[in-house]
Short mmCIF file of C-alpha atoms in Angstrom, two decimals:
data_model
loop_
_atom_site.label_atom_id
_atom_site.label_comp_id
_atom_site.label_asym_id
_atom_site.label_seq_id
_atom_site.Cartn_x
_atom_site.Cartn_y
_atom_site.Cartn_z
CA MET B 1 -3.25 147.23 -118.18
CA SER B 2 -6.04 145.58 -120.22
CA GLN B 3 -9.68 145.71 -119.19
CA LEU B 4 -9.48 142.07 -118.15
CA ASP B 5 -6.58 142.90 -115.81
CA GLU B 6 -8.38 145.75 -114.08
CA PRO B 7 -9.43 145.08 -110.48
CA PHE B 8 -12.91 144.47 -109.18
CA GLU B 9 -14.23 147.48 -107.30
CA ARG B 10 -16.58 147.36 -104.34
CA ALA B 11 -19.79 149.04 -105.45
CA GLU B 12 -22.10 148.22 -102.56
CA VAL B 13 -21.87 146.67 -99.10
CA LEU B 14 -24.64 144.20 -98.27
CA ASP B 15 -25.55 143.70 -94.62
CA LYS B 16 -28.68 141.57 -94.56
CA PRO B 17 -29.46 138.21 -92.98
CA GLY B 18 -28.21 135.46 -95.29
CA ILE B 19 -26.41 137.86 -97.65
CA ILE B 20 -23.51 139.61 -95.94
CA GLY B 21 -20.66 140.81 -98.08
CA ALA B 22 -20.14 143.19 -100.95
CA ARG B 23 -21.49 143.83 -104.42
CA TRP B 24 -18.59 143.99 -106.87
CA TRP B 25 -18.34 145.47 -110.31
CA HIS B 26 -15.63 144.95 -112.87
CA LYS B 27 -14.65 148.30 -114.35
CA GLY B 28 -13.83 146.72 -117.70
CA LEU B 29 -17.50 145.95 -118.26
CA THR B 30 -18.38 149.63 -118.26
CA ASP B 31 -15.67 150.35 -120.80
CA ALA B 32 -16.82 147.78 -123.35
CA PRO B 33 -17.23 149.05 -126.92
CA LYS B 34 -20.58 150.78 -127.26
CA ASP B 35 -21.15 149.36 -130.76
CA ALA B 36 -20.71 145.74 -129.68
CA SER B 37 -23.64 143.39 -130.23
CA ARG B 38 -25.10 143.09 -126.75
CA ARG B 39 -27.25 140.11 -127.70
CA ASN B 40 -24.31 138.16 -129.09
CA ALA B 41 -21.91 139.25 -126.36
CA ILE B 42 -24.19 138.39 -123.45
CA LEU B 43 -25.38 135.12 -124.91
CA ALA B 44 -21.83 134.10 -125.69
CA ALA B 45 -20.46 135.12 -122.31
CA LEU B 46 -23.23 133.53 -120.27
CA GLY B 47 -24.01 130.60 -122.53
CA ALA B 48 -20.85 129.46 -124.26
CA VAL B 49 -18.46 130.01 -121.36
CA GLY B 50 -20.64 127.97 -119.05
CA LEU B 51 -20.88 127.74 -115.29
CA VAL B 52 -17.46 126.13 -114.78
CA GLY B 53 -15.64 128.82 -116.76
CA VAL B 54 -17.52 131.62 -115.05
CA ALA B 55 -16.84 130.16 -111.61
CA ALA B 56 -13.15 129.80 -112.42
CA ALA B 57 -12.99 133.42 -113.57
CA ILE B 58 -14.62 134.57 -110.35
CA ALA B 59 -12.14 132.55 -108.32
CA VAL B 60 -9.19 134.15 -110.11
CA ALA B 61 -10.63 137.65 -109.82
CA ALA B 62 -11.28 137.12 -106.12
CA ASP B 63 -7.70 136.10 -105.30
CA GLY B 64 -6.86 137.58 -101.94
CA CYS B 65 -10.47 137.84 -100.75
CA SER B 66 -11.43 136.17 -97.47
CA ASP B 67 -13.57 133.04 -97.61
CA ASP B 68 -16.54 134.71 -95.91
CA GLU B 69 -16.68 137.61 -98.37
CA THR B 70 -19.49 137.33 -100.90
CA ALA B 71 -20.79 139.19 -103.92
CA VAL B 72 -24.08 139.25 -105.76
CA GLN B 73 -23.52 138.58 -109.44
CA ARG B 74 -25.88 137.94 -112.35
CA LYS B 75 -25.72 134.65 -114.22
CA ARG B 76 -27.69 133.30 -117.13
CA ALA B 77 -30.88 131.90 -115.63
CA LEU B 78 -30.99 128.78 -117.80
CA ASP B 79 -27.39 127.89 -116.89
CA MET B 80 -28.23 128.12 -113.19
CA GLN B 81 -31.31 125.94 -113.62
CA ARG B 82 -29.43 123.31 -115.60
CA THR B 83 -26.78 123.18 -112.87
CA PHE B 84 -28.82 123.50 -109.67
CA GLY B 85 -32.33 122.45 -110.73
CA TRP B 86 -35.38 123.92 -112.42
CA SER B 87 -36.65 125.67 -109.25
CA PHE B 88 -33.24 127.11 -108.32
CA GLY B 89 -33.70 129.60 -105.47
CA ALA B 90 -37.29 128.48 -104.82
CA ALA B 91 -36.89 124.81 -104.01
CA GLN B 92 -39.87 124.76 -101.64
CA GLU B 93 -42.21 126.32 -104.20
CA SER B 94 -43.96 124.79 -107.19
CA VAL B 95 -46.21 125.70 -110.13
CA THR B 96 -49.91 125.23 -110.81
CA PHE B 97 -51.58 124.05 -114.00
CA ASP B 98 -54.80 125.84 -114.86
CA GLY B 99 -56.79 123.75 -117.33
CA GLU B 100 -55.30 120.40 -116.31
CA SER B 101 -56.34 117.67 -118.73
CA LYS B 102 -58.16 114.62 -117.40
CA LYS B 103 -57.07 112.36 -120.26
CA PRO B 104 -54.72 109.44 -119.54
CA PHE B 105 -51.11 110.61 -119.42
CA ASP B 106 -47.97 108.56 -119.98
CA ARG B 107 -45.47 110.25 -117.68
CA ALA B 108 -42.65 108.03 -118.92
CA ALA B 109 -43.02 109.64 -122.35
CA LEU B 110 -41.67 112.93 -120.97
CA ALA B 111 -38.16 111.49 -121.27
CA ARG B 112 -38.71 111.31 -125.04
CA MET B 113 -40.25 114.76 -125.42
CA SER B 114 -37.21 116.50 -126.94
CA THR B 115 -37.01 113.72 -129.53
CA ASP B 116 -40.73 113.39 -130.22
CA LEU B 117 -41.08 117.14 -130.85
CA ARG B 118 -37.99 117.72 -132.98
CA PRO B 119 -38.49 118.54 -136.68
CA ALA B 120 -38.82 115.64 -139.08
CA ASP B 121 -36.79 117.61 -141.64
CA GLU B 122 -33.15 117.11 -140.67
CA GLY B 123 -32.26 120.38 -142.39
CA ALA B 124 -34.57 122.27 -140.01
CA ARG B 125 -33.08 120.75 -136.86
CA ALA B 126 -30.33 123.37 -136.83
CA TYR B 127 -33.01 125.88 -135.80
CA TYR B 128 -34.74 123.65 -133.24
CA VAL B 129 -34.28 124.74 -129.62
CA PRO B 130 -35.03 121.72 -127.38
CA ALA B 131 -34.28 123.45 -124.06
CA LEU B 132 -37.84 123.51 -122.70
CA PHE B 133 -38.52 119.90 -123.66
CA GLU B 134 -35.33 118.72 -121.96
CA SER B 135 -36.35 120.15 -118.59
CA PRO B 136 -38.72 117.39 -117.33
CA SER B 137 -35.98 114.74 -117.33
CA ALA B 138 -33.01 116.99 -116.45
CA VAL B 139 -30.98 116.13 -113.36
CA PRO B 140 -29.07 118.85 -111.42
CA THR B 141 -25.30 118.46 -111.38
CA LEU B 142 -24.61 120.52 -108.24
CA VAL B 143 -26.29 121.52 -104.97
CA ALA B 144 -26.04 125.16 -103.92
CA GLU B 145 -24.14 125.28 -100.63
CA GLY B 146 -26.27 128.06 -99.22
CA ASP B 147 -29.57 126.57 -100.40
CA PRO B 148 -29.35 122.75 -100.20
CA ALA B 149 -33.10 122.07 -99.98
CA PRO B 150 -34.07 119.14 -102.25
CA ILE B 151 -35.78 120.00 -105.53
CA THR B 152 -38.68 117.87 -106.76
CA PRO B 153 -37.99 116.81 -110.37
CA LEU B 154 -40.04 118.78 -112.87
CA GLY B 155 -41.14 115.55 -114.53
CA ASP B 156 -42.90 114.60 -111.27
CA VAL B 157 -44.67 117.96 -111.08
CA LEU B 158 -45.78 118.39 -114.70
CA ARG B 159 -49.43 117.95 -115.66
CA PRO B 160 -50.79 118.23 -119.24
CA ILE B 161 -53.29 121.02 -119.84
CA PHE B 162 -56.00 121.63 -122.41
CA THR B 163 -57.80 124.99 -122.36
CA PRO B 164 -60.50 126.63 -124.49
CA ALA B 165 -57.84 128.98 -125.90
CA MET B 166 -55.75 125.98 -126.93
CA ASP B 167 -58.80 124.40 -128.57
CA ARG B 168 -59.41 127.53 -130.65
CA ALA B 169 -55.74 127.74 -131.61
CA TYR B 170 -55.71 124.07 -132.62
CA ARG B 171 -58.70 124.56 -134.91
CA SER B 172 -57.16 127.71 -136.39
CA GLY B 173 -53.96 125.83 -137.15
CA LYS B 174 -55.93 123.04 -138.76
CA ALA B 175 -57.77 125.58 -140.92
CA LEU B 176 -54.51 127.12 -142.13
CA ALA B 177 -53.13 123.67 -142.91
CA SER B 178 -56.24 122.85 -144.95
CA LEU B 179 -55.49 125.81 -147.24
CA LEU B 180 -52.02 124.49 -147.99
CA LEU B 181 -53.28 120.93 -148.38
CA ALA B 182 -55.91 122.12 -150.88
CA ALA B 183 -53.17 123.84 -152.91
CA ARG B 184 -51.08 120.66 -153.11
CA THR B 185 -49.85 119.74 -156.57
CA ASP B 186 -48.53 116.52 -158.12
CA SER B 187 -45.10 117.44 -156.76
CA GLY B 188 -46.46 117.65 -153.21
CA LEU B 189 -47.02 120.40 -150.67
CA ARG B 190 -45.67 123.86 -151.32
CA ARG B 191 -42.54 124.51 -149.29
CA ASP B 192 -41.90 128.07 -150.44
CA ILE B 193 -44.19 129.31 -147.64
CA ALA B 194 -42.88 129.29 -144.07
CA VAL B 195 -45.04 130.16 -141.07
CA ILE B 196 -43.94 131.81 -137.82
CA VAL B 197 -46.43 131.31 -134.98
CA ASP B 198 -46.11 134.08 -132.37
CA LEU B 199 -48.90 133.32 -129.90
CA ASP B 200 -48.78 132.73 -126.15
CA GLY B 201 -46.87 129.51 -125.54
CA PRO B 202 -49.74 127.04 -124.99
CA GLU B 203 -51.67 128.43 -127.94
CA SER B 204 -48.58 128.35 -130.18
CA VAL B 205 -48.11 124.67 -129.36
CA ALA B 206 -51.80 123.97 -130.04
CA PHE B 207 -51.72 125.89 -133.34
CA ALA B 208 -48.72 123.84 -134.46
CA ALA B 209 -50.49 120.63 -133.46
CA GLY B 210 -53.53 121.54 -135.55
CA ALA B 211 -51.34 122.41 -138.54
CA ALA B 212 -49.05 119.38 -138.27
CA GLU B 213 -50.46 117.59 -141.32
CA ALA B 214 -49.10 120.34 -143.59
CA PHE B 215 -46.37 122.00 -141.49
CA ASP B 216 -43.29 120.56 -139.81
CA PRO B 217 -43.00 122.45 -136.47
CA VAL B 218 -39.66 123.89 -135.33
CA PHE B 219 -39.99 124.82 -131.66
CA THR B 220 -37.78 127.63 -130.33
CA PHE B 221 -38.53 127.74 -126.58
CA ASP B 222 -35.17 128.64 -125.04
CA ASN B 223 -36.08 128.61 -121.36
CA TRP B 224 -37.21 126.43 -118.46
CA PRO B 225 -40.17 126.78 -116.11
CA HIS B 226 -39.63 128.27 -112.66
CA PRO B 227 -42.02 128.80 -109.70
CA ARG B 228 -41.39 132.55 -109.96
CA GLY B 229 -40.83 132.63 -113.71
CA VAL B 230 -41.88 135.84 -115.42
CA VAL B 231 -42.58 133.63 -118.46
CA LYS B 232 -45.09 130.92 -117.55
CA ALA B 233 -43.11 128.29 -119.41
CA HIS B 234 -44.64 125.49 -117.34
CA LEU B 235 -47.94 126.07 -119.16
CA THR B 236 -46.22 125.87 -122.56
CA LEU B 237 -44.54 122.65 -121.44
CA ALA B 238 -47.86 121.29 -120.17
CA ALA B 239 -49.47 122.01 -123.55
CA ALA B 240 -46.60 120.21 -125.28
CA ALA B 241 -47.16 117.21 -122.99
CA TYR B 242 -50.83 117.15 -123.99
CA TYR B 243 -50.03 117.12 -127.72
CA GLN B 244 -46.88 114.99 -127.50
CA PRO B 245 -48.60 111.83 -128.84
CA LEU B 246 -49.78 113.79 -131.89
CA PHE B 247 -46.35 115.26 -132.60
CA ALA B 248 -44.75 111.84 -132.18
CA ARG B 249 -46.75 110.40 -135.08
CA SER B 250 -44.98 110.05 -138.40
CA VAL B 251 -46.38 112.24 -141.20
CA PRO B 252 -45.53 110.96 -144.71
CA GLY B 253 -43.76 113.22 -147.17
CA PRO B 254 -42.08 116.59 -146.78
CA ARG B 255 -44.01 119.48 -145.26
CA ALA B 256 -43.67 123.25 -145.14
CA THR B 257 -41.78 124.69 -142.15
CA MET B 258 -43.45 126.30 -139.14
CA PHE B 259 -41.35 128.13 -136.52
CA VAL B 260 -43.11 128.12 -133.15
CA LEU B 261 -42.47 130.96 -130.65
CA ASP B 262 -43.78 131.94 -127.22
CA ARG B 263 -45.15 135.48 -127.40
CA GLN B 264 -44.56 135.88 -123.65
CA ARG B 265 -40.78 135.51 -124.06
CA LEU B 266 -40.28 139.29 -123.65
CA SER B 267 -42.67 139.70 -120.70
CA PRO B 268 -42.06 142.76 -118.48
CA TYR B 269 -39.67 142.10 -115.61
CA SER B 270 -38.99 144.40 -112.70
CA ASP B 271 -38.46 142.65 -109.36
CA ASP B 272 -35.69 140.21 -108.42
CA ALA B 273 -37.51 139.32 -105.20
CA THR B 274 -40.72 137.97 -106.71
CA GLN B 275 -39.75 137.17 -110.30
CA PHE B 276 -37.27 134.82 -111.94
CA ASP B 277 -36.06 136.16 -115.28
CA ASN B 278 -36.54 133.18 -117.59
CA ARG B 279 -37.11 135.36 -120.65
CA HIS B 280 -35.42 134.71 -123.97
CA VAL B 281 -35.25 136.14 -127.47
CA ALA B 282 -36.52 134.52 -130.65
CA ARG B 283 -34.01 132.60 -132.71
CA LEU B 284 -34.85 132.38 -136.41
CA PRO B 285 -32.87 131.49 -139.55
CA SER B 286 -31.23 134.36 -141.37
CA ALA B 287 -32.79 135.74 -144.53
CA ASP B 288 -30.11 134.02 -146.61
CA ALA B 289 -30.73 130.70 -144.86
CA LEU B 290 -34.47 130.91 -145.57
CA TRP B 291 -33.81 131.83 -149.18
CA ASP B 292 -31.45 128.88 -149.58
CA ARG B 293 -34.19 126.61 -148.21
CA GLY B 294 -36.47 127.83 -150.98
CA VAL B 295 -38.66 130.05 -148.82
CA ARG B 296 -40.11 133.04 -150.67
CA HIS B 297 -43.04 133.90 -148.40
CA VAL B 298 -43.29 134.14 -144.60
CA LEU B 299 -46.64 134.24 -142.82
CA VAL B 300 -46.60 135.42 -139.19
CA VAL B 301 -49.47 134.30 -136.97
CA VAL B 302 -50.41 136.82 -134.26
CA PRO B 303 -53.29 136.64 -131.75
CA THR B 304 -55.84 139.16 -133.10
CA GLU B 305 -56.41 141.78 -135.78
CA ARG B 306 -55.34 144.42 -133.22
CA ASP B 307 -51.79 143.05 -133.38
CA THR B 308 -50.52 144.92 -136.41
CA THR B 309 -46.81 145.09 -135.52
CA GLU B 310 -44.33 142.29 -135.03
CA SER B 311 -42.73 141.58 -131.64
CA ASP B 312 -39.71 143.78 -130.96
CA ASP B 313 -37.13 141.00 -131.26
CA LEU B 314 -38.46 140.04 -134.71
CA ASN B 315 -38.15 143.46 -136.32
CA ASP B 316 -34.57 143.15 -137.51
CA ASP B 317 -35.24 139.67 -138.90
CA PHE B 318 -38.35 140.69 -140.80
CA VAL B 319 -36.71 143.79 -142.28
CA ALA B 320 -33.87 141.54 -143.44
CA PHE B 321 -36.38 139.09 -144.97
CA ARG B 322 -37.96 141.91 -146.94
CA SER B 323 -34.55 143.14 -148.11
CA ARG B 324 -33.90 139.60 -149.40
CA ARG B 325 -37.18 139.83 -151.36
CA ILE B 326 -38.99 137.40 -149.11
CA ASP B 327 -42.62 138.43 -148.64
CA VAL B 328 -43.73 138.86 -145.01
CA GLY B 329 -47.39 138.98 -144.03
CA LEU B 330 -49.26 139.02 -140.72
CA ILE B 331 -52.37 136.98 -140.08
CA ALA B 332 -54.52 136.97 -136.95
CA ALA B 333 -55.33 133.57 -135.50
CA SER B 334 -58.73 135.04 -134.64
CA VAL B 335 -59.60 135.43 -138.34
CA PHE B 336 -60.26 131.67 -138.36
CA ALA B 337 -63.63 130.75 -136.89
CA ALA B 338 -66.51 128.32 -137.23
CA ASP B 339 -69.27 128.96 -139.76
CA PRO B 340 -72.48 129.62 -137.74
CA ALA B 341 -74.57 128.56 -140.73
CA GLU B 342 -73.01 125.11 -140.87
CA SER B 343 -75.07 122.36 -139.28
CA LYS B 344 -73.54 119.84 -136.95
CA PRO B 345 -73.45 116.42 -138.66
CA ALA B 346 -74.97 113.38 -137.04
CA ASN B 347 -71.57 111.68 -136.88
CA GLU B 348 -69.95 114.53 -134.97
CA THR B 349 -66.21 114.10 -134.49
CA GLU B 350 -63.86 115.44 -131.85
CA ASP B 351 -62.60 118.09 -134.28
CA TRP B 352 -66.04 119.60 -134.89
CA PRO B 353 -66.65 122.38 -135.71
CA PRO B 354 -64.09 123.12 -138.41
CA TYR B 355 -62.74 126.66 -138.65
CA TYR B 356 -62.56 128.72 -141.82
CA TYR B 357 -60.71 131.81 -142.98
CA GLY B 358 -63.11 134.68 -142.37
CA GLY B 359 -65.48 132.48 -140.36
CA ARG B 360 -67.45 131.17 -143.33
CA ALA B 361 -66.96 128.11 -145.50
CA ALA B 362 -67.58 130.25 -148.61
CA SER B 363 -64.82 132.70 -147.64
CA HIS B 364 -62.14 130.14 -146.77
CA GLY B 365 -60.35 130.34 -150.10
CA TRP B 366 -60.19 134.16 -149.91
CA PHE B 367 -56.94 133.65 -148.03
CA TRP B 368 -55.19 133.38 -151.41
CA ASN B 369 -56.64 136.75 -152.44
CA ASP B 370 -55.35 138.46 -149.31
CA TYR B 371 -51.99 136.70 -149.62
CA PRO B 372 -51.54 136.33 -153.39
CA TRP B 373 -48.81 133.72 -153.24
CA GLY B 374 -50.52 131.32 -155.58
CA PRO B 375 -53.32 130.99 -158.14
CA PRO B 376 -56.78 132.02 -156.91
CA PRO B 377 -59.01 129.11 -155.92
CA ARG B 378 -61.98 127.85 -157.91
CA PRO B 379 -64.85 128.40 -157.46
CA ALA B 380 -64.31 132.02 -156.55
CA PRO B 381 -64.64 132.57 -152.78
CA VAL B 382 -66.58 135.27 -151.00
CA GLU B 383 -64.66 138.12 -149.36
CA PRO B 384 -64.85 137.88 -145.55
CA SER B 385 -66.43 140.69 -143.58
CA ALA B 386 -63.97 140.29 -140.70
CA PRO B 387 -61.20 142.94 -140.49
CA ARG B 388 -57.87 141.71 -141.84
CA PRO B 389 -55.25 144.46 -141.47
CA GLY B 390 -52.41 141.95 -141.47
CA LYS B 391 -52.58 141.54 -145.24
CA LEU B 392 -51.27 145.12 -145.57
CA TYR B 393 -48.34 144.61 -143.19
CA VAL B 394 -44.89 145.70 -144.34
CA PRO B 395 -41.85 145.31 -142.03
CA THR B 396 -40.41 148.71 -141.15
CA GLN B 397 -37.20 149.41 -139.28
CA ARG B 398 -37.70 150.60 -135.74
CA ALA B 399 -35.30 150.93 -132.81
CA THR B 400 -36.34 149.10 -129.63
CA ALA B 401 -34.59 147.40 -126.74
CA PHE B 402 -34.41 144.31 -128.97
CA SER B 403 -34.00 145.77 -132.46
CA SER B 404 -31.30 147.99 -133.89
CA GLY B 405 -33.37 150.17 -136.22
CA SER B 406 -30.44 150.13 -138.63
CA ALA B 407 -30.14 148.13 -141.81
CA SER B 408 -26.36 148.22 -141.64
CA SER B 409 -25.86 147.05 -138.04
CA GLY B 410 -26.20 143.33 -138.74
CA VAL B 411 -26.78 142.67 -135.03
CA SER B 412 -29.67 142.95 -132.61
CA PRO B 413 -29.31 144.37 -129.08
CA ILE B 414 -30.36 142.82 -125.83
CA PRO B 415 -30.97 144.75 -122.58
CA ASP B 416 -28.53 144.54 -119.69
CA GLY B 417 -29.31 141.65 -117.36
CA PHE B 418 -31.91 140.13 -119.68
CA GLY B 419 -32.53 136.46 -118.93
CA THR B 420 -30.25 136.45 -115.90
CA VAL B 421 -30.67 135.79 -112.18
CA PRO B 422 -28.78 137.30 -109.21
CA VAL B 423 -26.68 134.74 -107.34
CA VAL B 424 -24.54 134.91 -104.21
CA VAL B 425 -20.90 133.99 -104.87
CA ALA B 426 -18.19 133.28 -102.30
CA LEU B 427 -15.36 135.47 -103.59
CA GLY B 428 -12.65 133.46 -101.90
CA THR B 429 -13.56 130.25 -103.73
CA GLY B 430 -15.83 131.26 -106.59
CA VAL B 431 -18.50 128.89 -105.28
CA ILE B 432 -22.10 129.85 -106.01
CA LEU B 433 -23.92 129.71 -102.68
CA GLY B 434 -27.45 130.21 -103.94
CA ALA B 435 -29.90 132.50 -105.67
CA ALA B 436 -30.31 136.04 -104.32
CA LEU B 437 -33.98 136.29 -105.17
CA SER B 438 -35.19 137.51 -101.80
CA ARG B 439 -34.29 141.01 -100.66
CA SER B 440 -35.09 139.95 -97.11
CA GLY B 441 -32.08 137.66 -97.20
CA SER B 442 -34.17 134.60 -96.40
CA TRP B 443 -32.95 132.92 -99.59
CA ASN B 444 -36.42 131.89 -100.57
CA ARG B 445 -37.24 129.44 -97.80
CA ALA B 446 -40.95 130.33 -97.89
CA SER B 447 -43.31 127.73 -99.29
CA GLY B 448 -46.07 128.35 -101.79
CA GLY B 449 -46.78 128.28 -105.50
CA TYR B 450 -46.95 130.65 -108.42
CA GLY B 451 -49.49 129.63 -110.99
CA GLY B 452 -50.54 130.61 -114.46
#
């Protein structure tokens, strides 16, 4: 008998209001090959198979079960949200937007967000993940039988935000772009340098907006907001709404590539009752794909000089980049700052003050000394006094929950249950009754909001 033919075994009996039945476990899952790629296996099983296939499999496996028998199973969170709505399991709850912008806002433009924010370079669109930007206009396809409360469309809830942290990130991105623009030759902007922005979501979006004149952003936000989301994706989406008009503008000529990540994508998660696991892993091109695109240098933007190691899910990628002879350097967004000695001009603009590498106009060009990927600028710049440990960064293999620590593995792991949500399934029919987020069995009827 194959593993797929083995029976489901009752692992736990549930006797709580709203969730009465049994927790089932398929023995074949515990016998899976230990060397299998967990990241690829889970993403394929929960993503590619889809809700319909999973529901059909449950129905077959539950043949012979009574209609009132239920099981709690874990499903990919994004699949459940696409099917039942963005606030699946918390229909009566909402989100709050700290730093809400007071500027005029065209709500109808949200329907165009996934198009307005896609890369201009058609070759880079294979790496674009539009999931987050599709959420405001998404329409549920099913209503959970056990939780039929109406869900307010996310597009009606969303408010743009603009925060001081976003303002600083925007100016830092603009400063980085100015370095590449100043190094432009008769053949155009250099495209052998790619940037990976790994800041908190709203600041990553703002950094990309500031750098948009020189860098074509490739957003990789593979999740949706949720009232109980462990990743505050609604704030990232709200930042994108603020900068959407800027991203929608056409920029002439080819630009360098900038991959935009949400540093909170791996946030700690521990409680099914109060948290919705909308985490995701970074998705970047392979080392060979970058090389074929002409990339020879990768600059990774991190929050501060204290961040001297890459995020866990980037380790395998960066080690592979180095093995392919692609330079990888870290740079702190905080190394860009205004020059206190620079006077405010009479015709002050909205973008004043400008930021510089090292916090001084005279040190701005020192970037090319710390990252010697081109000829040194003239006149010679002044070395910044600010600490810059990122220039010494070298990717080193390390084993984590999201990295293999092995050069020969070729795959990256993913923890059990990562990015999934517990749901209640009627075993007799395979129908998903609702989210099992509340251990009290109330199925999340309480009202309220979870903010950023």
